PDB file of C-alpha atoms in Angstrom:
ATOM      1  CA  MET A   1      11.356  27.530 -20.095  1.00  0.00           C
ATOM      2  CA  GLU A   2       9.900  24.735 -21.779  1.00  0.00           C
ATOM      3  CA  GLU A   3      12.675  22.314 -20.702  1.00  0.00           C
ATOM      4  CA  ARG A   4      12.535  23.637 -17.009  1.00  0.00           C
ATOM      5  CA  VAL A   5       8.493  23.225 -17.268  1.00  0.00           C
ATOM      6  CA  THR A   6       8.624  19.422 -18.689  1.00  0.00           C
ATOM      7  CA  GLY A   7      11.881  18.301 -16.619  1.00  0.00           C
ATOM      8  CA  SER A   8      10.444  19.657 -13.306  1.00  0.00           C
ATOM      9  CA  ALA A   9       6.765  18.917 -13.238  1.00  0.00           C
ATOM     10  CA  PRO A  10       6.678  14.888 -13.625  1.00  0.00           C
ATOM     11  CA  GLN A  11       9.587  14.664 -10.642  1.00  0.00           C
ATOM     12  CA  PRO A  12       6.982  15.245  -7.772  1.00  0.00           C
ATOM     13  CA  PHE A  13       4.131  13.303  -9.515  1.00  0.00           C
ATOM     14  CA  THR A  14       6.321  10.306  -9.859  1.00  0.00           C
ATOM     15  CA  GLU A  15       7.313  10.478  -6.043  1.00  0.00           C
ATOM     16  CA  LYS A  16       3.685  10.959  -5.213  1.00  0.00           C
ATOM     17  CA  ALA A  17       2.857   8.157  -7.482  1.00  0.00           C
ATOM     18  CA  ASN A  18       5.588   5.924  -5.641  1.00  0.00           C
ATOM     19  CA  PHE A  19       4.440   7.033  -2.302  1.00  0.00           C
ATOM     20  CA  ASN A  20       0.943   6.375  -3.242  1.00  0.00           C
ATOM     21  CA  HIS A  21       1.812   2.573  -4.515  1.00  0.00           C
ATOM     22  CA  SER A  22       3.948   1.756  -1.313  1.00  0.00           C
ATOM     23  CA  ASP A  23       0.716   3.248   0.954  1.00  0.00           C
ATOM     24  CA  ASP A  24      -1.325   0.784  -1.199  1.00  0.00           C
ATOM     25  CA  LEU A  25       0.988  -2.168  -0.477  1.00  0.00           C
ATOM     26  CA  ILE A  26       1.066  -1.435   3.289  1.00  0.00           C
ATOM     27  CA  CYS A  27      -2.626  -1.411   3.251  1.00  0.00           C
ATOM     28  CA  ARG A  28      -2.884  -4.724   1.362  1.00  0.00           C
ATOM     29  CA  GLY A  29      -0.305  -6.321   3.600  1.00  0.00           C
ATOM     30  CA  LEU A  30      -2.181  -4.921   6.760  1.00  0.00           C
ATOM     31  CA  VAL A  31      -5.334  -6.476   5.478  1.00  0.00           C
ATOM     32  CA  LEU A  32      -3.766  -9.825   4.840  1.00  0.00           C
ATOM     33  CA  LEU A  33      -2.667 -10.011   8.200  1.00  0.00           C
ATOM     34  CA  LEU A  34      -5.981  -9.055   9.556  1.00  0.00           C
ATOM     35  CA  PHE A  35      -7.847 -12.162   7.493  1.00  0.00           C
ATOM     36  CA  TYR A  36      -4.773 -14.279   8.722  1.00  0.00           C
ATOM     37  CA  PHE A  37      -5.124 -13.641  12.500  1.00  0.00           C
ATOM     38  CA  ARG A  38      -9.176 -13.811  11.808  1.00  0.00           C
ATOM     39  CA  THR A  39      -8.959 -17.364  10.486  1.00  0.00           C
ATOM     40  CA  LEU A  40      -6.682 -18.520  13.225  1.00  0.00           C
ATOM     41  CA  PHE A  41      -8.786 -16.918  15.712  1.00  0.00           C
ATOM     42  CA  TRP A  42     -11.865 -18.601  14.229  1.00  0.00           C
ATOM     43  CA  ASN A  43      -9.794 -21.803  13.897  1.00  0.00           C
ATOM     44  CA  SER A  44      -8.892 -22.039  17.173  1.00  0.00           C
ATOM     45  CA  ILE A  45     -12.569 -21.587  18.581  1.00  0.00           C
ATOM     46  CA  LEU A  46     -13.885 -23.612  16.321  1.00  0.00           C
ATOM     47  CA  GLY A  47     -10.919 -26.402  17.451  1.00  0.00           C
ATOM     48  CA  ALA A  48     -11.850 -25.795  21.077  1.00  0.00           C
TER      49      ALA A  48
END
């Protein structure tokens, strides 16, 4: 019983942690793209 509990419990936790980590990376990538395009937009306005 104890081995089964300790063996099965960490698996969904690690999967959830990896899923959240990947979502965090995707969100950071989208934010970086947003800032990148915003700077390009402002540069085009100020340059023109």
